[in-house]
Coordinates of C-alpha atoms in Angstrom, one line a residue:
Chain Q
X1 CA 69.2 112.0 58.5
X2 CA 69.1 112.9 62.2
X3 CA 72.8 112.2 62.4
X4 CA 73.3 114.5 59.5
X5 CA 71.6 117.4 61.2
X6 CA 73.4 116.6 64.5
X7 CA 76.8 116.9 62.7
X8 CA 75.7 120.1 61.0
X9 CA 75.1 121.7 64.3
X10 CA 78.2 120.1 65.9
X11 CA 80.3 121.6 63.2
X12 CA 79.4 125.2 64.2
X13 CA 81.5 124.9 67.4
X14 CA 85.0 124.9 66.0
X15 CA 86.6 124.1 69.4
X16 CA 84.5 121.0 69.7
X17 CA 85.5 119.9 66.2
X18 CA 89.2 120.3 67.0
X19 CA 88.7 118.4 70.3
X20 CA 87.0 115.6 68.4
X21 CA 89.9 115.4 65.9
X22 CA 92.5 115.4 68.7
X23 CA 90.7 112.7 70.7
X24 CA 90.4 110.5 67.6
X25 CA 94.1 111.1 66.6
X26 CA 95.3 110.1 70.1
X27 CA 93.2 107.0 70.1
X28 CA 94.6 106.0 66.7
X29 CA 98.1 106.7 68.0
X30 CA 97.4 104.5 71.0
X31 CA 96.0 101.8 68.8
X32 CA 99.1 101.9 66.6
X33 CA 101.6 102.3 69.4
X34 CA 103.5 99.0 68.9
X35 CA 104.1 99.9 65.3
X36 CA 104.8 103.6 65.4
X37 CA 106.8 104.1 68.6
X38 CA 110.5 104.5 68.0
X39 CA 111.5 102.0 70.7
X40 CA 109.9 99.1 72.5
X41 CA 109.8 100.5 76.1
X42 CA 109.1 97.0 77.6
X43 CA 112.2 95.5 76.0
X44 CA 114.8 95.9 78.8
X45 CA 117.6 94.7 76.5
X46 CA 117.4 97.8 74.3
X47 CA 117.7 100.2 77.2
X48 CA 121.1 101.6 78.1
X49 CA 121.8 103.5 81.3
X50 CA 124.2 105.7 79.3
X51 CA 121.2 107.3 77.8
X52 CA 119.3 107.8 81.1
X53 CA 117.7 111.2 82.0
X54 CA 118.8 112.9 78.8
X55 CA 116.8 116.1 77.8
X56 CA 114.5 116.3 74.8
X57 CA 116.3 116.2 71.4
X58 CA 119.2 114.2 72.8
X59 CA 121.1 112.2 70.2
X60 CA 122.9 109.1 71.5
X61 CA 126.1 107.4 70.3
X62 CA 124.3 105.4 67.6
X63 CA 122.6 108.4 66.2
X64 CA 119.1 107.7 67.6
X65 CA 117.3 110.9 68.4
X66 CA 115.1 111.1 71.6
X67 CA 112.5 113.7 70.7
X68 CA 111.1 114.0 74.2
X69 CA 114.2 112.9 76.1
X70 CA 114.7 109.7 78.2
X71 CA 113.7 108.6 81.7
X72 CA 115.7 107.2 84.6
X73 CA 116.2 103.8 82.8
X74 CA 117.2 105.4 79.5
X75 CA 113.7 104.7 78.1
X76 CA 112.5 106.9 75.2
X77 CA 109.8 109.1 76.8
X78 CA 107.8 109.3 73.5
X79 CA 107.6 105.6 73.2
X80 CA 106.7 105.2 76.8
X81 CA 103.9 107.8 76.4
X82 CA 102.5 106.0 73.3
X83 CA 102.4 102.7 75.2
X84 CA 101.1 104.3 78.4
X85 CA 98.3 106.0 76.4
X86 CA 97.4 102.6 74.9
X87 CA 97.1 101.1 78.3
X88 CA 95.2 104.0 79.9
X89 CA 92.7 104.1 77.0
X90 CA 92.3 100.3 76.9
X91 CA 91.5 100.1 80.7
X92 CA 89.1 103.1 80.7
X93 CA 87.2 101.9 77.7
X94 CA 86.7 98.4 79.1
X95 CA 85.8 99.8 82.5
X96 CA 83.4 102.3 80.8
X97 CA 81.7 99.6 78.7
X98 CA 81.2 97.4 81.7
X99 CA 79.9 100.2 83.9
X100 CA 77.7 101.4 81.1
X101 CA 76.0 98.0 80.6
X102 CA 75.8 97.3 84.3
X103 CA 74.4 100.7 85.2
X104 CA 72.0 101.0 82.3
X105 CA 70.6 97.5 82.9
X106 CA 70.2 98.2 86.7
X107 CA 68.7 101.6 86.1
X108 CA 66.2 100.5 83.4
X109 CA 65.2 97.4 85.4
X110 CA 64.6 99.5 88.5
X111 CA 62.5 102.1 86.6
X112 CA 60.5 99.3 84.9
X113 CA 60.0 97.1 87.9
X114 CA 59.1 99.9 90.3
X115 CA 58.0 99.3 93.9
X116 CA 60.3 98.0 96.6
X117 CA 63.0 96.8 94.1
X118 CA 63.2 100.3 92.6
X119 CA 63.5 102.2 95.9
X120 CA 66.1 99.8 97.4
X121 CA 68.3 99.9 94.2
X122 CA 68.1 103.6 93.7
X123 CA 68.7 104.3 97.4
X124 CA 71.9 102.3 97.2
X125 CA 72.9 104.1 94.0
X126 CA 72.2 107.5 95.5
X127 CA 74.1 106.6 98.6
X128 CA 77.1 105.6 96.5
X129 CA 76.9 108.8 94.5
X130 CA 77.2 110.8 97.7
X131 CA 80.6 109.3 98.4
X132 CA 83.5 110.7 96.3
X133 CA 84.4 108.3 93.5
X134 CA 88.1 108.6 94.1
X135 CA 87.8 107.4 97.7
X136 CA 85.8 104.4 96.6
X137 CA 88.3 103.5 93.9
X138 CA 91.1 104.0 96.4
X139 CA 89.6 101.6 98.9
X140 CA 88.8 99.0 96.3
X141 CA 92.2 99.1 94.6
X142 CA 93.9 99.0 98.0
X143 CA 91.8 95.9 98.9
X144 CA 92.2 94.1 95.6
X145 CA 95.9 94.8 95.1
X146 CA 97.7 95.8 91.9
X147 CA 96.8 94.6 88.4
X148 CA 94.9 95.4 85.2
X149 CA 91.6 93.7 86.1
X150 CA 91.7 94.9 89.7
X151 CA 91.9 98.4 88.4
X152 CA 89.0 97.8 86.0
X153 CA 86.9 96.4 88.9
X154 CA 87.7 99.5 91.0
X155 CA 86.7 101.9 88.1
X156 CA 83.5 100.0 87.4
X157 CA 82.5 100.0 91.1
X158 CA 83.2 103.7 91.3
X159 CA 81.3 104.6 88.1
X160 CA 78.4 102.3 87.4
X161 CA 76.2 104.4 89.7
X162 CA 76.3 107.4 87.4
X163 CA 74.9 105.3 84.5
X164 CA 72.3 103.7 86.8
X165 CA 71.1 107.1 88.0
X166 CA 71.0 108.6 84.5
X167 CA 69.2 105.6 83.0
X168 CA 66.7 105.5 85.8
X169 CA 65.8 109.1 85.4
X170 CA 65.3 108.8 81.6
X171 CA 63.6 105.4 81.8
X172 CA 61.2 106.5 84.5
X173 CA 60.0 109.3 82.2
X174 CA 59.7 106.9 79.2
X175 CA 57.9 104.3 81.3
X176 CA 54.7 106.3 81.5
X177 CA 54.5 107.1 77.8
X178 CA 51.9 105.6 75.5
X179 CA 54.2 103.8 73.2
X180 CA 55.5 101.8 76.1
X181 CA 52.0 100.9 77.1
X182 CA 51.3 99.9 73.5
X183 CA 54.4 97.7 73.4
X184 CA 53.5 96.1 76.7
X185 CA 50.0 95.2 75.4
X186 CA 51.6 93.0 72.7
X187 CA 52.8 89.5 73.7
X188 CA 56.4 90.6 73.7
X189 CA 58.3 89.7 76.9
X190 CA 58.9 92.7 79.3
X191 CA 62.7 92.5 79.1
X192 CA 62.4 92.9 75.3
X193 CA 60.3 96.1 75.7
X194 CA 63.0 97.4 78.1
X195 CA 65.9 96.5 75.8
X196 CA 64.3 97.4 72.4
X197 CA 62.0 100.4 73.3
X198 CA 62.9 102.0 76.6
X199 CA 66.7 101.8 76.5
X200 CA 67.2 103.3 73.0
X201 CA 65.2 106.3 74.0
X202 CA 67.4 106.8 77.1
X203 CA 70.5 106.9 74.9
X204 CA 71.1 110.7 74.5
X205 CA 71.8 111.4 78.2
X206 CA 73.7 108.1 78.5
X207 CA 76.0 109.0 75.6
X208 CA 76.8 112.3 77.4
X209 CA 77.5 110.6 80.7
X210 CA 79.4 107.9 78.9
X211 CA 81.9 110.3 77.3
X212 CA 82.4 112.2 80.6
X213 CA 82.9 109.0 82.5
X214 CA 85.5 107.6 80.1
X215 CA 87.4 110.8 80.6
X216 CA 86.9 110.5 84.4
X217 CA 88.1 106.9 84.2
X218 CA 91.3 107.9 82.5
X219 CA 91.9 110.6 85.1
X220 CA 91.0 108.2 88.0
X221 CA 93.3 105.5 86.7
X222 CA 96.2 108.0 86.4
X223 CA 95.6 109.3 89.9
X224 CA 95.6 105.9 91.4
X225 CA 98.6 104.8 89.5
X226 CA 100.4 108.0 90.6
X227 CA 99.6 107.2 94.2
X228 CA 101.1 103.8 93.7
X229 CA 97.8 102.0 94.0
X230 CA 97.0 101.2 90.4
X231 CA 98.8 99.2 87.9
X232 CA 102.0 97.2 88.7
X233 CA 105.4 98.7 87.7
X234 CA 105.7 96.3 84.8
X235 CA 102.7 97.9 83.1
X236 CA 103.5 101.7 83.1
X237 CA 100.3 103.6 82.3
X238 CA 100.5 107.4 82.0
X239 CA 100.0 107.9 85.8
X240 CA 102.9 105.6 86.6
X241 CA 105.1 107.5 84.1
X242 CA 104.3 110.8 85.8
X243 CA 104.9 109.3 89.2
X244 CA 108.3 107.9 88.1
X245 CA 109.4 111.3 87.0
X246 CA 108.2 113.2 90.1
X247 CA 111.5 112.8 92.0
X248 CA 113.5 114.1 89.1
X249 CA 111.1 117.1 88.7
X250 CA 112.5 118.7 91.8
X251 CA 116.0 118.7 90.2
X252 CA 114.7 120.4 87.1
X253 CA 114.4 117.3 84.9
X254 CA 110.8 118.2 84.0
X255 CA 110.4 116.2 80.8
X256 CA 110.0 112.8 82.4
X257 CA 106.8 113.9 84.2
X258 CA 105.6 116.8 82.1
X259 CA 105.2 115.2 78.7
X260 CA 103.2 112.2 79.8
X261 CA 101.1 114.7 81.7
X262 CA 100.5 116.8 78.6
X263 CA 99.4 113.7 76.7
X264 CA 97.0 112.8 79.5
X265 CA 95.5 116.2 79.7
X266 CA 95.1 116.6 75.9
X267 CA 93.2 113.3 75.9
X268 CA 90.9 114.1 78.9
X269 CA 90.2 117.7 77.9
X270 CA 89.4 116.8 74.3
X271 CA 87.0 114.1 75.4
X272 CA 85.3 116.4 77.9
X273 CA 85.0 119.2 75.3
X274 CA 83.2 116.7 72.9
X275 CA 81.0 115.6 75.8
X276 CA 80.2 119.3 76.6
X277 CA 79.1 120.1 73.0
X278 CA 77.0 116.9 72.8
X279 CA 75.3 117.8 76.0
X280 CA 74.5 121.3 74.9
X281 CA 73.0 119.9 71.7
X282 CA 70.8 117.4 73.6
X283 CA 69.6 120.0 76.2
X284 CA 66.1 121.1 75.2
X285 CA 66.1 123.9 77.8
X286 CA 68.7 125.8 75.7
X287 CA 66.5 125.7 72.6
X288 CA 64.1 128.6 73.2
Chain Z
X1 CA 58.3 114.8 110.5
X2 CA 59.1 112.7 113.6
X3 CA 58.4 109.5 111.6
X4 CA 60.7 110.7 108.8
X5 CA 63.4 111.6 111.3
X6 CA 63.3 108.1 112.9
X7 CA 63.2 106.2 109.6
X8 CA 66.2 108.2 108.3
X9 CA 68.1 107.7 111.5
X10 CA 67.5 103.9 111.3
X11 CA 68.5 104.0 107.7
X12 CA 71.7 105.8 108.5
X13 CA 72.6 103.3 111.2
X14 CA 72.0 100.4 108.8
X15 CA 74.2 102.1 106.2
X16 CA 77.0 102.5 108.7
X17 CA 76.7 98.8 109.7
X18 CA 76.9 97.6 106.1
X19 CA 79.8 99.9 105.4
X20 CA 81.6 98.6 108.5
X21 CA 81.3 95.0 107.2
X22 CA 82.5 96.0 103.7
X23 CA 85.4 98.1 105.0
X24 CA 86.5 95.4 107.5
X25 CA 86.3 92.5 105.0
X26 CA 87.9 94.6 102.2
X27 CA 90.7 95.9 104.2
X28 CA 91.5 92.6 105.9
X29 CA 91.8 90.9 102.5
X30 CA 94.8 93.1 101.5
X31 CA 97.5 90.7 102.7
X32 CA 99.1 89.4 105.8
X33 CA 99.8 92.3 108.2
X34 CA 102.1 90.1 110.3
X35 CA 104.7 90.2 107.5
X36 CA 104.7 93.9 107.7
X37 CA 104.9 94.1 111.5
X38 CA 107.9 92.0 112.0
X39 CA 110.9 91.1 109.9
X40 CA 111.1 87.7 108.1
X41 CA 114.1 86.6 110.2
X42 CA 112.5 86.7 113.7
X43 CA 111.9 83.5 115.6
X44 CA 108.7 81.6 115.4
X45 CA 108.0 82.4 119.0
X46 CA 108.0 86.2 118.6
X47 CA 105.9 85.8 115.5
X48 CA 103.3 83.8 117.5
X49 CA 103.4 86.4 120.3
X50 CA 102.7 89.2 117.9
X51 CA 99.8 87.3 116.3
X52 CA 98.2 86.7 119.6
X53 CA 98.8 90.2 120.9
X54 CA 96.9 91.7 117.9
X55 CA 94.3 88.9 117.8
X56 CA 95.2 88.0 114.3
X57 CA 94.8 84.2 114.9
X58 CA 91.1 84.5 115.6
X59 CA 88.5 83.7 112.9
X60 CA 87.6 86.7 110.8
X61 CA 84.0 87.0 112.1
X62 CA 85.2 87.0 115.7
X63 CA 87.7 89.7 114.8
X64 CA 84.8 91.7 113.2
X65 CA 82.6 91.3 116.3
X66 CA 85.4 92.5 118.5
X67 CA 86.0 95.4 116.1
X68 CA 82.3 96.3 116.2
X69 CA 82.2 96.2 119.9
X70 CA 85.2 98.5 120.2
X71 CA 83.8 100.8 117.5
X72 CA 80.7 101.4 119.5
X73 CA 82.7 102.7 122.4
X74 CA 84.9 104.9 120.1
X75 CA 87.9 102.6 120.3
X76 CA 89.3 102.3 116.8
X77 CA 92.3 100.2 117.9
X78 CA 96.0 101.0 117.9
X79 CA 98.1 101.8 114.9
X80 CA 100.7 99.2 114.1
X81 CA 103.2 101.7 112.8
X82 CA 102.7 104.7 115.2
X83 CA 101.8 102.6 118.2
X84 CA 99.2 105.1 119.3
X85 CA 95.4 105.0 119.4
X86 CA 93.9 105.4 115.9
X87 CA 91.3 107.9 116.9
X88 CA 93.7 110.4 118.4
X89 CA 96.2 109.8 115.6
X90 CA 93.6 110.7 112.9
X91 CA 92.1 113.5 114.9
X92 CA 95.6 115.0 115.3
X93 CA 95.9 115.2 111.5
X94 CA 92.4 116.6 110.8
X95 CA 93.1 120.3 111.5
X96 CA 95.8 120.4 108.8
X97 CA 93.4 118.9 106.3
X98 CA 90.5 121.1 107.4
X99 CA 92.7 124.1 107.0
X100 CA 93.5 123.6 103.3
X101 CA 90.0 122.3 102.6
X102 CA 88.2 125.3 104.0
X103 CA 90.5 127.7 102.4
X104 CA 90.2 126.0 99.0
X105 CA 86.4 125.7 99.0
X106 CA 85.9 129.3 100.3
X107 CA 88.3 130.7 97.7
X108 CA 86.7 128.6 94.9
X109 CA 83.2 129.8 95.7
X110 CA 84.1 133.5 96.1
X111 CA 86.0 133.6 92.8
X112 CA 84.1 130.9 90.8
X113 CA 80.5 132.0 91.4
X114 CA 80.8 135.7 90.1
X115 CA 82.8 134.6 87.0
X116 CA 80.3 131.8 86.3
X117 CA 77.3 134.2 86.6
X118 CA 78.9 136.7 84.2
X119 CA 79.6 133.8 81.8
X120 CA 76.0 132.7 82.0
X121 CA 74.8 136.3 81.6
X122 CA 76.6 136.8 78.3
X123 CA 77.3 133.2 77.1
X124 CA 78.6 134.2 73.7
X125 CA 81.1 136.9 74.8
X126 CA 84.7 135.9 74.1
X127 CA 85.6 136.3 77.7
X128 CA 82.8 134.0 78.8
X129 CA 84.0 131.4 76.3
X130 CA 87.6 131.9 77.7
X131 CA 86.3 131.4 81.2
X132 CA 84.5 128.2 80.2
X133 CA 87.6 126.9 78.5
X134 CA 89.6 127.5 81.6
X135 CA 86.9 125.8 83.7
X136 CA 87.0 122.7 81.4
X137 CA 90.8 122.6 82.0
X138 CA 90.3 122.9 85.8
X139 CA 87.6 120.3 85.6
X140 CA 89.5 117.8 83.5
X141 CA 93.1 118.1 84.4
X142 CA 93.8 115.6 87.2
X143 CA 94.6 117.3 90.5
X144 CA 97.9 115.5 90.9
X145 CA 99.2 116.9 87.6
X146 CA 98.2 120.5 88.5
X147 CA 100.1 120.0 91.7
X148 CA 103.2 118.9 89.9
X149 CA 103.1 121.9 87.6
X150 CA 102.6 124.3 90.5
X151 CA 105.7 122.8 92.2
X152 CA 107.7 122.9 89.0
X153 CA 106.8 126.6 88.3
X154 CA 106.6 128.2 91.8
X155 CA 109.1 126.0 93.7
X156 CA 111.7 124.7 91.2
X157 CA 111.8 127.4 88.5
X158 CA 110.8 130.6 90.4
X159 CA 111.8 129.5 93.9
X160 CA 109.1 131.7 95.5
X161 CA 107.3 129.1 97.5
X162 CA 108.3 125.8 99.3
X163 CA 107.7 122.6 97.4
X164 CA 106.1 120.8 100.3
X165 CA 105.7 120.3 104.1
X166 CA 103.8 122.4 106.5
X167 CA 106.4 124.7 107.9
X168 CA 106.1 126.4 111.3
X169 CA 102.7 126.5 113.0
X170 CA 101.3 128.5 115.9
X171 CA 99.1 126.9 118.6
X172 CA 95.7 128.4 119.1
X173 CA 93.2 126.7 121.4
X174 CA 95.6 123.7 121.6
X175 CA 95.6 123.1 117.9
X176 CA 98.4 123.9 115.5
X177 CA 97.5 126.4 112.7
X178 CA 99.4 127.5 109.6
X179 CA 97.3 130.6 108.9
X180 CA 98.7 132.5 111.8
X181 CA 102.2 133.0 110.4
X182 CA 103.5 134.4 107.1
X183 CA 105.7 131.3 106.6
X184 CA 102.7 129.1 107.2
X185 CA 100.8 131.0 104.5
X186 CA 103.6 130.3 102.1
X187 CA 103.4 126.6 102.7
X188 CA 99.6 126.7 102.6
X189 CA 99.2 128.6 99.4
X190 CA 100.2 126.0 96.8
X191 CA 98.3 123.0 98.2
X192 CA 95.2 125.2 98.8
X193 CA 95.3 126.5 95.2
X194 CA 95.8 123.0 93.9
X195 CA 92.8 121.8 95.8
X196 CA 90.7 124.9 94.9
X197 CA 91.0 124.7 91.1
X198 CA 88.7 121.8 90.7
X199 CA 86.1 123.3 93.0
X200 CA 86.4 126.7 91.3
X201 CA 85.7 125.1 87.9
X202 CA 82.7 123.3 89.4
X203 CA 81.3 126.5 90.9
X204 CA 81.8 128.4 87.7
X205 CA 80.0 125.8 85.7
X206 CA 77.2 125.5 88.2
X207 CA 76.7 129.2 88.4
X208 CA 76.9 129.6 84.6
X209 CA 74.4 126.8 83.8
X210 CA 71.8 128.1 86.4
X211 CA 72.3 131.7 85.3
X212 CA 72.0 130.8 81.7
X213 CA 68.7 129.0 82.2
X214 CA 67.4 131.8 84.5
X215 CA 68.2 134.5 82.0
X216 CA 65.6 132.9 79.7
X217 CA 63.0 132.6 82.5
X218 CA 59.9 134.8 83.1
X219 CA 61.4 136.1 86.3
X220 CA 64.2 137.8 84.5
X221 CA 61.9 138.9 81.6
X222 CA 59.5 140.6 84.1
X223 CA 62.3 142.2 86.0
X224 CA 63.6 143.6 82.8
X225 CA 60.2 144.9 81.9
X226 CA 60.1 146.8 85.2
X227 CA 63.2 148.7 84.0
X228 CA 65.8 147.3 86.4
X229 CA 69.4 147.4 85.3
X230 CA 71.1 144.2 84.4
X231 CA 73.5 144.4 87.4
X232 CA 70.5 144.7 89.7
X233 CA 68.8 141.8 88.1
X234 CA 71.9 139.6 88.5
X235 CA 72.5 140.6 92.1
X236 CA 68.9 140.8 93.4
X237 CA 67.2 138.0 91.5
X238 CA 69.6 135.7 89.8
X239 CA 72.1 135.4 92.7
X240 CA 69.3 134.7 95.1
X241 CA 67.7 132.0 93.0
X242 CA 71.0 130.2 92.3
X243 CA 72.2 130.5 95.8
X244 CA 70.2 127.4 96.9
X245 CA 72.1 124.9 94.7
X246 CA 75.3 126.7 95.4
X247 CA 75.0 126.5 99.1
X248 CA 74.1 122.8 98.8
X249 CA 77.1 122.1 96.6
X250 CA 79.3 124.1 99.0
X251 CA 78.4 121.9 101.9
X252 CA 78.7 118.7 99.9
X253 CA 82.1 119.8 98.4
X254 CA 83.5 120.6 101.8
X255 CA 83.0 117.0 102.7
X256 CA 84.3 115.7 99.3
X257 CA 87.4 117.9 99.6
X258 CA 88.5 115.9 102.5
X259 CA 88.7 112.9 100.1
X260 CA 90.4 114.9 97.3
X261 CA 92.9 116.2 99.9
X262 CA 94.4 112.7 99.7
X263 CA 96.0 113.5 96.4
X264 CA 97.1 117.0 97.2
X265 CA 98.5 116.1 100.6
X266 CA 100.5 113.3 99.1
X267 CA 102.1 115.6 96.5
X268 CA 102.9 118.4 98.9
X269 CA 103.8 116.2 101.8
X270 CA 101.1 118.0 103.8
X271 CA 100.8 116.2 107.1
X272 CA 97.0 115.8 107.0
X273 CA 94.6 112.9 107.3
X274 CA 94.8 112.1 103.5
X275 CA 98.6 111.6 103.6
X276 CA 98.1 109.4 106.7
X277 CA 95.7 107.1 104.8
X278 CA 98.0 106.7 101.8
X279 CA 101.0 106.0 104.1
X280 CA 98.9 103.5 106.0
X281 CA 97.7 101.7 102.9
X282 CA 101.3 101.4 101.7
X283 CA 102.4 100.1 105.1
X284 CA 99.3 97.9 105.5
X285 CA 98.5 99.6 108.8
X286 CA 95.0 98.1 108.9
X287 CA 93.7 99.7 112.1
X288 CA 94.4 103.2 110.7
X289 CA 92.8 102.3 107.3
X290 CA 89.7 100.9 108.9
X291 CA 89.4 103.8 111.3
X292 CA 89.9 106.5 108.6
X293 CA 87.3 104.9 106.4
X294 CA 84.8 104.5 109.2
X295 CA 85.2 108.2 110.1
X296 CA 84.8 109.3 106.5
X297 CA 81.7 107.1 106.2
X298 CA 80.3 108.6 109.3
X299 CA 81.0 112.1 108.0
X300 CA 79.2 111.5 104.7
X301 CA 76.3 109.6 106.3
X302 CA 75.8 112.6 108.6
X303 CA 76.0 115.1 105.8
X304 CA 73.4 113.1 103.8
X305 CA 71.2 112.8 106.8
X306 CA 71.3 116.5 107.6
X307 CA 70.7 117.4 103.9
X308 CA 67.7 115.0 103.7
X309 CA 66.2 116.4 106.8
X310 CA 66.8 120.0 105.7
X311 CA 65.1 119.4 102.4
X312 CA 62.2 117.8 104.2
X313 CA 62.0 120.8 106.5
X314 CA 62.1 123.3 103.5
X315 CA 59.9 121.3 101.1
X316 CA 56.6 120.3 102.6
X317 CA 55.9 117.9 99.7
X318 CA 58.7 115.6 100.8
X319 CA 57.5 115.4 104.4
X320 CA 54.5 113.1 103.8
X321 CA 56.3 110.9 101.3
X322 CA 58.3 108.1 102.9
X323 CA 60.8 106.0 101.2

């Protein structure tokens, strides 16, 4: 019922609806990438240098059409984008989920425990938030080296603090309410009260932070990969594809960089627009 | 107040100590720098000499203690690649970064805040919605991609502006500046715009959100009741009330811009501190990496300390509470 009313209100913002559809479509395309992409971009045997750096719409000797052109190795840009999208979304979702769980647990525990534990944990979180996330991720991925899990670790380290701060704020407000006191007076263990009663009531702000942070993770991953500090060359995410095309951009071969970039932006912007609308709907101060 | 000052100072020192350990251990786990310093075909003897010269044969904790000792006297070591003291190497790059950072944050504030206020004043006007749409773009689109598009459009297609580099500079008080020559401005413009777009979106959204909430407040209702024009209300009341968070963000963003400059400087080959750190990471030039990170940590710890103390000075409720 509440979800129904939420959707009714969401539907009023047509831009947000379009954004939601675009985001879902792109995720579906990423999920289906191995089956719908015209070419397997990882299969080096199917690449031919004859077809390298051809503009969008190029038709090769065998009659294959490259809708978005080919890159320096003769790889179909469209297929590379679909696979890159898959990789980028995969990594950001995993990193987001870990950061969410870690941050929410830490924030809720701190708010519940109070005292010295709370002040030390929150001081660390605040301190971390005052440093730019990109710098932190840069340092960690430089220290850990290249690789999928190293990248996820860097993203989690850069992002868990946002979840911890948000949960702490919401949980501290819930902590003093009567229903929590009531739940605590029952013989239920304290962790159960935190998990079953306090956390669910902190969800609205966490969902907003979650959407924004997944978009941020995608952007951060792309930036690090672009700088050559992210994923190895064998796993081309969107950022890597854009970096590979950078040198050809200056000679006017824009499609190698620009199309992966457009895919990246469509994804990030649509997720952010959805997050914006959800935040406005959750904000009680705008309801007067 | 004095107690707060002392406790915050001790806290800041502790933070710096912890960061120094983290940075040192983190950076020294990257790989073997000896392989970068010398080629694989040199004799064992030269290899041994190099290891001893840089102290790389000592246990890690001894290397750290020596590092800490040198840190306290401001000696950040010598760059493997440039063969010059790290501190003066980084400081020689800072003016270039500061130049684009200041220009970007100033421009972003002066353009972003008025637009954001207007958008918050009439949130449902089509132009306000357009401004917010643009701000979502500026907020979401990764800086490096905007840089690429700027290069493609203004340098490759139109050929109006150079694609990278700093161009000629003029010395003023012993420091090289780009803002003093027309050619310098041409080189400065694209990186500064690139860096500013994100800040501008941030300023717009901040100004819009605060204005929108204030427009519903009793302050504005009462001001309207006294018959003041909307323009006067925006300028005299709303701008004053939202200027506190905006000034705070301005200060914090100036610090953060130094970090974001890493990306912009790499794309535009701008010879600032950010380009230096990326080059150093790729060359495994550890003294420069450690030195840069320690300086950035010092910068942010100082900003936080000053902000904390300023808040305490302005808000008497915070003075008695100690955390």
